[in-house]
Amino acid sequence: MCGICCVVSLTSSQCSLHDHVYETLRRRGPDHSRNVTASSSNPEYSCLFSAHVLHMRGSLTPQPLQDDHGNLLLWNGEVFGGLVVEPEENDTQIILDRLSACKSPSDVLSVLCQVKGPWAIIYYQKEEHCLWFGRDFFGRRSLLWSWGTDKSSFTLTSVSIGSPDLKCSEVPAVGVFRVDLKSWSQRESLNIEVYSWGYLQSDFIWEGLPSFVSFILNDSVLSSPVPPMNMSITGVEPNSCNSSQTSLDELTELLKSTGKRETVCRLVDVLSEAVRRRVQHLPHQFNPNQAQVAILFSGGIDSMILTVLADRYIPPDQPIDLLNVAFKLQEPKTNQGSGKKGRNTKKDHASHEVSTSLQTNFDVPDRITGRDGLRELAALNPERKWNFLEINVTQEELREMRVKNICHLVHPLDTVLDDSIGCAMWFAARGSGLVSEGTRQRQHSSTAKVILTGIGADEQLAGYSRHRVRFKTSGLQGLVKELAMELGRISSRNLGRDDRIIADHSKEARFPYLDEDVVSFLNTLPVWEKADLSLPRGLGEKLLLRLAAVELGLGPSAVLPKRAMQFGSRIAKLENSREKASEKCSRLIAS
């Protein structure tokens, strides 16, 4: 994980970074920081490259990384497959070695197409006066761009510029971009060449860009890392489970049906491998009693499955941190009795009421299901040290940190939903709270650099309530179109924001459900093998994943209905209940 930034200018003035940008980038990568300037007098331009490294694998490799030809690489990514990277090697060096050997644009694209894993890249080819940049197919790493008002500069960065004069937006995860700096210096317009991942939504690309910037779509199309989604709605096999009730027994019976278990086991295998890649070969940690891996944990099926699979590959003597966030519930109003008895009752039981209030103020739905999930995990592996971390957030702290940090990280997204999820995820990823040991609680701060998150499961397996609405109105045909749209927009709707939020704590978000092999497997299946929305909540949505949970030995968590993070943590209850999720959030704008 890194914070990366490149400022390009055609003027003679020295490129510089805002202090806010530098400090935010540094929080992303506290292990090493360096700035490098590249310039040319013919044509005239200058580039400031700033990189801040969070050491994750191999030896610590400073960035920007430069080769013998003067080419510079800023790499914010992880190679989990496609290219061979040994455990003791650093993937930044491997990527630069491959790029240095490239003789043509097609060679550069070939290298990037081979990478399986999240990445954002900025690569400067000195001799060609070219700048390459882009994000992986799913957009799992943040990269923003902004444009100078004088038409002679632009900036690429992992985080928001934080300046009212420079409007920034997310670099669309539609392909790889190439800028010819020599050509730009000789004209007033900036042409950006685009090598797309297949079909390109042109309106998505041009939105909000200045008039002097134009795009040229290259005929060379990047090889997609995943096959197209199976859109078939024919040959539907009805499930044998038709009860209106949701129970583990029904899932167990369904798992026995012809063909089901084979498909479920294939999902478990491919998802298990995705988790293994993300929890092994982490940097050496001197304190064996501290966790290296944490999981955003609600006790729901997505996080429970990730935790069970992580338990397979993390050394048995190493703790796993389960990050469970809750926002303080409004204290219930007590009835003020008018008679003497009422007054005496209040006085006699005052201390008991205070004690109960302290215990229940943070008993939000995700806290309750999280504790239930912890009991399931402890039954499956009682030898593991499970740090169930109760992260309690008051309204006062929420308001303070939203203004100080979170609003800048969420930007350029600005809806009520972005505010709720961004705030909940920021406090969860910070990992500061209470861990219970018997009847006592102690303060605990998670040291894990890797945070697993379950995003991608709902989008692929019809987990949201809107999927049920679409199924009821448009049937399977409408549902498959909705799911295809979900996966297509996940980069702009979720992933850039989530990366910026989690990385602010010098931690790296990893997304096993969006592993290329997992998505490839799920894309080959017809929709009716992944979900059956004719079945009740807690069963039909993400049906295939629920069956996998039973196969893995999970119990009640396998039939928990979907509950969004903003509702499960109760952050949505703290603000105006009349707000719509898609509305612009005044709390973010005002900040």
XYZ file of C-alpha atoms in Angstrom:
591
model
C 0.000 0.000 0.000
C 1.230 3.461 -0.854
C 0.154 7.050 -1.100
C 1.147 8.214 -4.566
C 1.003 11.600 -6.267
C 2.221 13.196 -9.487
C 1.984 16.906 -10.316
C 2.647 17.821 -13.958
C 3.253 21.411 -15.076
C 4.126 23.001 -18.415
C 5.297 26.224 -16.781
C 8.752 27.016 -15.481
C 7.502 27.245 -11.899
C 8.453 24.433 -9.531
C 5.765 21.816 -8.894
C 4.631 21.585 -5.302
C 2.224 19.715 -3.031
C -0.321 21.158 -0.631
C 0.612 20.382 2.979
C -2.787 18.718 3.436
C -2.129 16.344 0.521
C 1.369 15.488 1.707
C 0.241 14.677 5.252
C -2.716 12.596 4.067
C -0.473 10.671 1.690
C 2.026 10.131 4.489
C -0.638 8.573 6.712
C -1.233 6.041 3.943
C 2.464 5.155 3.814
C 4.402 5.966 6.999
C 7.350 3.608 6.402
C 9.165 5.659 3.752
C 8.533 8.975 1.967
C 10.350 10.499 -0.976
C 9.840 13.187 -3.617
C 11.534 13.072 -7.021
C 11.373 15.733 -9.728
C 11.681 14.962 -13.420
C 11.943 17.776 -15.933
C 12.698 18.463 -19.572
C 13.748 21.645 -21.346
C 12.829 20.388 -24.803
C 9.896 20.013 -24.583
C 9.449 22.101 -21.441
C 7.618 20.407 -18.580
C 8.253 19.297 -15.032
C 6.826 16.470 -12.929
C 6.882 16.068 -9.176
C 6.521 12.456 -8.046
C 5.715 11.861 -4.378
C 5.424 8.401 -2.828
C 4.766 7.212 0.724
C 5.222 3.494 1.337
C 3.435 1.132 3.698
C 5.743 -1.888 3.768
C 3.741 -5.056 3.050
C 5.968 -7.673 1.400
C 9.594 -8.486 0.643
C 12.230 -5.941 1.570
C 11.262 -2.317 2.070
C 11.479 -0.737 -1.394
C 11.481 3.080 -1.494
C 9.346 4.844 -4.055
C 9.358 6.547 -6.505
C 11.411 3.671 -7.903
C 13.723 4.605 -10.764
C 15.482 2.358 -13.298
C 18.768 2.886 -15.159
C 16.975 4.690 -17.998
C 15.413 7.329 -15.755
C 11.923 5.786 -15.877
C 9.956 6.287 -12.649
C 7.321 4.057 -11.087
C 4.697 4.872 -8.460
C 2.948 1.596 -7.608
C 0.099 1.254 -5.146
C -0.782 -2.369 -5.565
C -0.420 -6.006 -4.639
C 0.389 -8.817 -7.065
C -1.623 -11.827 -5.895
C -1.274 -13.735 -9.157
C -0.534 -13.483 -12.869
C 3.110 -12.503 -12.387
C 5.519 -14.554 -10.313
C 6.494 -12.761 -7.106
C 8.295 -14.863 -4.513
C 7.494 -14.266 -0.811
C 10.862 -12.592 -0.233
C 10.502 -10.332 -3.291
C 8.891 -6.899 -3.516
C 6.256 -6.550 -6.216
C 7.123 -2.890 -6.937
C 10.576 -3.948 -8.096
C 9.127 -6.828 -10.130
C 6.681 -4.492 -11.892
C 9.378 -1.941 -12.719
C 11.701 -4.637 -14.053
C 8.936 -5.809 -16.378
C 8.031 -2.294 -17.494
C 11.675 -1.346 -18.082
C 11.925 -4.153 -20.640
C 8.915 -2.899 -22.625
C 9.607 -1.717 -26.162
C 6.119 -0.530 -27.126
C 2.779 0.547 -25.614
C 1.406 -2.939 -26.202
C 4.224 -4.348 -24.052
C 3.274 -2.015 -21.175
C -0.357 -3.063 -21.460
C 0.614 -6.726 -21.546
C 2.405 -6.395 -18.197
C -0.548 -4.691 -16.510
C -3.053 -7.164 -17.957
C -1.194 -10.028 -16.303
C -1.474 -8.624 -12.780
C -4.085 -10.237 -10.556
C -4.727 -8.030 -7.561
C -5.562 -4.414 -6.726
C -3.450 -1.626 -8.154
C -3.175 2.015 -9.067
C -0.171 3.041 -11.144
C 1.673 6.151 -12.303
C 4.588 5.346 -14.627
C 6.847 7.880 -16.330
C 8.805 6.899 -19.427
C 11.611 9.427 -19.670
C 12.812 8.847 -23.223
C 9.266 8.755 -24.668
C 8.107 11.754 -22.548
C 5.039 9.704 -21.632
C 3.014 9.325 -18.465
C 0.946 6.166 -17.917
C -1.666 5.875 -15.181
C -4.776 3.938 -14.240
C -6.531 1.594 -11.840
C -7.198 -2.128 -11.920
C -10.313 -3.595 -13.546
C -12.415 -3.259 -10.370
C -10.862 0.002 -9.153
C -9.784 -1.410 -5.794
C -7.217 1.352 -5.250
C -7.980 5.059 -5.213
C -6.641 7.410 -7.875
C -7.977 10.941 -8.393
C -7.211 13.578 -10.999
C -7.565 17.344 -10.958
C -6.843 20.069 -13.497
C -5.232 23.456 -13.157
C -7.307 26.482 -14.105
C -4.470 27.756 -16.318
C -4.688 24.725 -18.674
C -1.027 23.963 -18.045
C -1.059 21.520 -15.130
C -2.786 18.493 -13.743
C -2.436 16.258 -10.706
C -2.842 12.543 -10.049
C -3.112 11.496 -6.425
C -4.438 8.803 -4.071
C -6.302 11.390 -2.007
C -8.315 14.570 -2.429
C -6.426 17.789 -3.186
C -8.421 19.616 -0.540
C -8.352 22.916 -2.435
C -11.507 24.774 -3.561
C -9.619 25.962 -6.652
C -8.870 22.448 -7.895
C -11.855 20.198 -8.426
C -10.894 16.542 -8.321
C -12.697 13.408 -9.439
C -11.923 9.721 -9.494
C -9.958 8.348 -12.415
C -12.488 5.971 -13.996
C -11.502 2.317 -13.710
C -12.188 1.768 -17.400
C -8.645 1.082 -18.570
C -5.141 2.493 -18.717
C -4.410 6.110 -19.706
C -1.395 7.549 -21.528
C -0.352 11.199 -21.842
C 2.263 12.362 -24.354
C 3.865 15.233 -22.428
C 5.844 16.371 -25.464
C 2.706 16.711 -27.563
C 0.865 18.512 -24.751
C 3.664 21.075 -24.357
C 3.308 22.013 -28.029
C -0.430 22.728 -27.971
C -3.050 24.208 -25.662
C -5.178 21.073 -25.460
C -4.395 17.890 -23.591
C -5.124 14.636 -25.387
C -5.292 11.540 -23.211
C -5.087 8.174 -24.908
C -7.315 5.484 -23.412
C -6.743 1.738 -23.600
C -9.994 0.324 -22.306
C -11.077 -2.904 -20.678
C -13.396 -3.752 -23.568
C -16.631 -1.782 -23.727
C -16.177 1.852 -22.710
C -18.948 4.054 -21.314
C -17.995 7.380 -22.896
C -20.335 9.491 -20.732
C -18.659 8.040 -17.650
C -15.274 9.203 -18.923
C -15.996 12.788 -19.933
C -18.126 13.761 -16.944
C -16.927 16.899 -15.175
C -13.712 17.358 -17.164
C -12.436 20.748 -18.409
C -12.897 21.723 -22.027
C -9.191 21.635 -22.887
C -8.997 17.901 -22.050
C -10.028 15.343 -24.657
C -9.759 11.575 -24.911
C -8.624 9.389 -27.763
C -9.887 5.821 -27.589
C -7.151 3.490 -28.812
C -8.144 0.484 -30.900
C -6.064 -1.769 -28.656
C -8.390 -3.275 -26.071
C -7.058 -4.602 -22.774
C -7.674 -8.238 -21.990
C -10.303 -8.437 -19.254
C -9.172 -10.384 -16.159
C -12.652 -11.905 -15.775
C -15.134 -13.373 -18.293
C -18.446 -11.626 -18.986
C -21.260 -12.362 -16.579
C -23.493 -15.295 -17.472
C -26.748 -13.553 -18.418
C -28.667 -16.751 -19.145
C -32.114 -17.171 -17.590
C -32.948 -20.455 -19.321
C -32.679 -23.918 -17.813
C -33.642 -22.731 -14.351
C -33.506 -25.567 -11.830
C -36.075 -25.012 -9.057
C -34.747 -25.379 -5.537
C -36.282 -28.074 -3.384
C -36.616 -25.642 -0.509
C -39.988 -23.869 -0.705
C -40.759 -23.161 2.928
C -41.738 -19.678 4.042
C -39.544 -20.221 7.101
C -35.783 -19.713 7.237
C -33.802 -22.409 8.969
C -30.474 -24.177 8.928
C -32.252 -27.479 8.321
C -33.537 -26.209 4.986
C -30.059 -25.144 3.898
C -28.668 -28.516 4.957
C -31.297 -30.351 2.904
C -30.673 -28.116 -0.077
C -26.938 -28.781 0.132
C -27.640 -32.483 -0.379
C -29.440 -31.916 -3.694
C -27.863 -33.004 -6.960
C -25.075 -30.741 -8.150
C -25.401 -28.203 -5.374
C -22.589 -29.438 -3.195
C -20.124 -29.619 -6.077
C -20.748 -25.971 -6.933
C -20.571 -24.950 -3.274
C -17.252 -26.760 -2.790
C -15.826 -25.054 -5.856
C -16.796 -21.674 -4.395
C -15.228 -22.574 -1.034
C -12.018 -23.631 -2.787
C -11.642 -20.509 -4.914
C -12.615 -18.141 -2.081
C -10.318 -19.972 0.307
C -7.389 -19.466 -2.055
C -8.270 -15.765 -2.389
C -8.165 -15.368 1.396
C -4.913 -17.344 1.668
C -3.170 -14.995 -0.781
C -4.247 -12.033 1.314
C -3.292 -13.224 4.794
C 0.041 -14.967 4.201
C 3.579 -13.632 3.678
C 2.985 -10.449 5.658
C 5.867 -8.370 7.070
C 7.582 -9.895 10.096
C 6.075 -8.649 13.333
C 8.138 -8.706 16.493
C 5.266 -9.151 18.932
C 3.592 -12.538 18.308
C 0.697 -11.560 20.567
C -0.444 -8.863 18.153
C -2.711 -9.595 15.217
C -1.463 -9.059 11.679
C -4.905 -9.465 10.120
C -8.178 -7.793 11.065
C -11.645 -8.253 9.609
C -14.501 -5.766 9.352
C -16.866 -7.903 11.386
C -20.613 -7.708 11.886
C -21.286 -11.392 12.496
C -23.103 -11.511 9.150
C -22.466 -14.211 6.598
C -19.922 -12.263 4.495
C -17.569 -11.506 7.377
C -18.124 -14.874 9.076
C -17.009 -16.804 5.998
C -13.931 -14.614 5.559
C -13.037 -15.168 9.212
C -13.433 -18.948 9.048
C -11.248 -19.090 5.938
C -8.630 -16.738 7.397
C -8.483 -19.029 10.435
C -7.199 -21.786 8.124
C -4.084 -19.885 7.061
C -3.111 -17.563 9.914
C -0.700 -19.214 12.388
C -2.732 -20.779 15.219
C -0.863 -18.874 17.936
C -1.596 -15.506 16.329
C -4.715 -13.478 17.287
C -7.264 -12.278 14.739
C -8.850 -8.881 15.339
C -12.599 -8.683 14.674
C -13.497 -5.006 14.187
C -17.071 -4.294 15.284
C -18.234 -0.677 15.242
C -21.255 0.806 17.022
C -22.575 4.344 17.291
C -24.137 5.382 20.580
C -27.863 4.871 20.739
C -30.071 7.654 22.030
C -30.721 7.114 25.713
C -34.371 6.202 26.353
C -36.424 8.756 28.212
C -37.468 7.575 31.665
C -41.006 8.150 32.887
C -41.201 10.699 35.680
C -43.869 9.389 38.055
C -45.987 11.998 39.852
C -46.449 9.960 43.015
C -44.080 9.368 45.905
C -43.568 5.746 44.949
C -42.319 6.705 41.483
C -39.806 9.169 42.918
C -38.499 6.663 45.456
C -38.161 3.941 42.794
C -36.048 6.232 40.654
C -33.821 7.102 43.607
C -33.455 3.525 44.827
C -32.497 2.187 41.397
C -30.497 5.115 40.027
C -27.153 3.337 40.076
C -28.650 0.229 38.428
C -30.155 2.319 35.602
C -26.837 4.073 34.927
C -25.024 0.732 34.796
C -27.584 -0.769 32.432
C -27.482 2.324 30.221
C -23.694 2.115 29.863
C -23.979 -1.506 28.798
C -26.805 -1.064 26.307
C -26.025 2.298 24.669
C -23.862 0.520 22.107
C -25.913 -2.669 21.741
C -26.701 -1.962 18.106
C -27.769 -4.816 15.773
C -24.235 -5.465 14.477
C -22.887 -5.638 18.039
C -25.467 -8.274 18.962
C -24.913 -10.418 15.860
C -21.176 -9.880 16.210
C -21.181 -11.403 19.690
C -23.265 -14.309 18.392
C -20.768 -14.783 15.578
C -17.896 -14.751 18.050
C -19.493 -17.645 19.931
C -19.754 -19.632 16.683
C -16.095 -18.971 15.872
C -14.974 -19.916 19.374
C -16.866 -23.208 19.041
C -15.180 -23.951 15.688
C -11.708 -23.086 16.967
C -11.508 -22.602 20.737
C -7.698 -22.488 20.569
C -7.597 -19.286 18.529
C -7.408 -15.950 20.335
C -10.309 -13.969 18.893
C -10.068 -10.258 19.699
C -13.667 -9.124 19.357
C -12.998 -5.406 19.353
C -15.962 -3.292 20.461
C -15.417 0.082 18.800
C -17.798 2.551 20.439
C -18.335 5.965 18.875
C -20.142 8.883 20.474
C -21.911 11.562 18.471
C -19.402 14.163 19.658
C -16.413 12.165 18.401
C -18.197 11.433 15.145
C -18.730 15.134 14.474
C -15.151 15.999 15.388
C -13.482 13.374 13.177
C -15.855 13.918 10.272
C -14.713 17.541 10.006
C -11.064 16.816 10.748
C -10.477 13.786 8.516
C -13.363 11.841 7.098
C -15.001 14.456 4.867
C -11.707 14.954 2.983
C -11.270 11.213 2.501
C -14.808 10.640 1.248
C -14.424 13.477 -1.276
C -15.152 13.656 -4.179
C -18.135 11.461 -3.244
C -20.709 13.447 -1.319
C -23.968 11.607 -0.640
C -25.664 10.711 2.638
C -24.740 7.085 1.984
C -21.080 7.987 1.438
C -21.089 9.886 4.726
C -22.630 7.020 6.710
C -20.455 4.259 5.293
C -17.326 6.406 5.233
C -17.683 7.354 8.905
C -18.520 3.822 10.041
C -15.615 2.344 8.113
C -13.119 4.986 9.300
C -13.801 4.303 12.986
C -13.851 0.542 12.406
C -10.515 0.597 10.571
C -8.932 2.736 13.282
C -9.383 -0.311 15.485
C -9.450 1.340 18.887
C -11.871 -0.048 21.449
C -12.560 -2.663 24.104
C -11.898 -6.395 24.213
C -13.646 -8.578 26.784
C -11.674 -11.088 28.815
C -14.037 -12.987 31.044
C -16.081 -10.452 32.992
C -13.579 -7.637 32.458
C -12.829 -5.388 29.486
C -9.498 -3.909 28.452
C -8.496 -1.225 25.979
C -7.136 -2.587 22.709
C -5.714 -0.968 19.587
C -5.416 -3.207 16.555
C -1.934 -3.341 15.034
C -3.045 -5.328 11.982
C -1.907 -3.790 8.706
C -4.280 -5.938 6.635
C -8.056 -5.491 6.909
C -10.296 -7.953 5.091
C -13.646 -6.614 3.978
C -16.649 -8.437 2.552
C -17.521 -5.955 -0.164
C -18.380 -7.620 -3.451
C -20.486 -10.436 -2.029
C -23.793 -8.547 -2.132
C -23.086 -7.098 -5.572
C -22.466 -10.508 -7.106
C -24.927 -12.664 -5.164
C -28.014 -10.414 -4.991
C -27.662 -9.427 -1.347
C -29.328 -6.009 -1.377
C -33.034 -5.291 -0.898
C -33.074 -3.481 -4.249
C -32.282 -6.810 -5.887
C -35.525 -8.248 -4.493
C -37.426 -5.235 -5.759
C -35.953 -5.677 -9.239
C -36.708 -9.409 -9.199
C -40.332 -8.790 -8.227
C -40.832 -6.202 -10.969
C -38.695 -7.650 -13.784
C -37.980 -11.286 -12.945
C -34.665 -13.033 -13.558
C -33.943 -10.952 -16.643
C -34.141 -7.743 -14.635
C -32.086 -9.261 -11.828
C -29.146 -10.291 -14.016
C -29.074 -6.810 -15.575
C -29.057 -5.277 -12.097
C -26.171 -7.494 -10.984
C -24.160 -6.691 -14.110
C -24.673 -3.003 -13.408
C -23.654 -3.462 -9.739
C -20.303 -4.979 -10.632
C -19.712 -2.420 -13.362
C -20.136 0.555 -11.050
C -18.473 -0.789 -7.902
C -15.276 1.159 -8.595
C -17.002 4.539 -8.646
C -19.624 3.764 -6.023
C -17.544 2.060 -3.331
C -13.961 1.000 -3.762
C -12.054 4.243 -4.211
C -13.779 5.690 -1.151
C -13.197 2.567 0.951
C -9.502 2.491 0.018
C -9.028 6.141 1.010
C -10.878 5.633 4.292
C -9.075 2.487 5.469
C -5.609 3.552 4.265
C -5.816 6.712 6.386
C -4.861 4.496 9.341
C -1.748 3.077 7.616
C -3.670 -0.106 6.868
C -4.501 -1.911 3.661
C -7.983 -2.974 2.587
C -8.141 -6.367 0.900
C -11.207 -7.664 -0.919
C -11.325 -11.486 -1.254
C -14.793 -11.495 -2.842
C -13.362 -9.352 -5.651
C -10.410 -11.637 -6.325
C -10.223 -12.188 -10.092
C -10.599 -15.959 -9.749
C -13.596 -15.618 -7.415
C -15.369 -13.192 -9.754
C -14.493 -15.353 -12.766
C -16.057 -18.393 -11.120
C -19.210 -16.546 -10.080
C -19.538 -14.947 -13.528
C -19.705 -18.386 -15.147
C -22.709 -19.405 -13.044
C -26.280 -18.612 -14.055
C -28.000 -16.266 -11.645
C -30.332 -18.928 -10.294
C -27.347 -20.872 -8.922
C -26.171 -17.822 -6.995
C -29.471 -16.636 -5.520
C -33.143 -17.555 -5.393
C -35.164 -14.499 -4.465
C -38.406 -16.478 -4.450
C -37.179 -17.785 -1.082
C -37.509 -15.653 2.086
C -34.928 -13.169 3.411
C -32.069 -14.843 5.161
C -32.192 -17.689 2.685
C -32.741 -16.673 -0.934
C -30.322 -13.757 -1.177
C -26.714 -14.964 -1.457
C -28.048 -18.533 -1.378
C -24.822 -20.035 -2.723
C -22.807 -18.278 -0.006
C -25.221 -19.484 2.682
C -24.744 -23.045 1.484
C -20.984 -22.495 1.624
C -21.383 -21.327 5.234
C -23.133 -24.604 6.113
C -20.395 -26.553 4.334
C -17.824 -24.700 6.474
C -19.639 -25.666 9.679
C -21.295 -22.335 10.490
C -24.642 -22.230 12.266
C -27.164 -19.410 12.856
C -25.050 -16.819 11.018
C -25.728 -18.711 7.777
C -29.361 -17.554 7.820
C -28.981 -13.974 9.044
C -30.731 -11.516 6.704
C -28.638 -8.840 5.028
C -28.215 -5.661 7.051
C -26.286 -2.715 5.617
C -23.389 -1.330 7.668
C -25.005 2.077 8.161
C -28.065 0.431 9.737
C -26.299 -2.343 11.615
C -23.920 0.133 13.283
C -26.816 2.578 13.821
C -24.962 5.580 12.396
C -27.954 6.201 10.147
C -30.104 6.759 13.265
C -27.928 9.634 14.490
C -28.769 12.003 11.677
C -31.875 13.295 9.909
C -34.112 10.270 9.403
C -35.825 11.965 6.453
C -32.639 12.050 4.390
C -32.375 9.848 1.336
C -29.182 7.876 0.793
C -28.638 9.352 -2.673
C -28.996 12.998 -1.578
C -25.972 15.249 -1.235
C -24.875 15.254 2.383
C -24.813 18.713 3.928
C -22.463 17.474 6.660
C -19.814 16.671 4.051
C -20.375 19.792 1.977
C -20.395 22.126 4.966
C -17.177 20.613 6.228
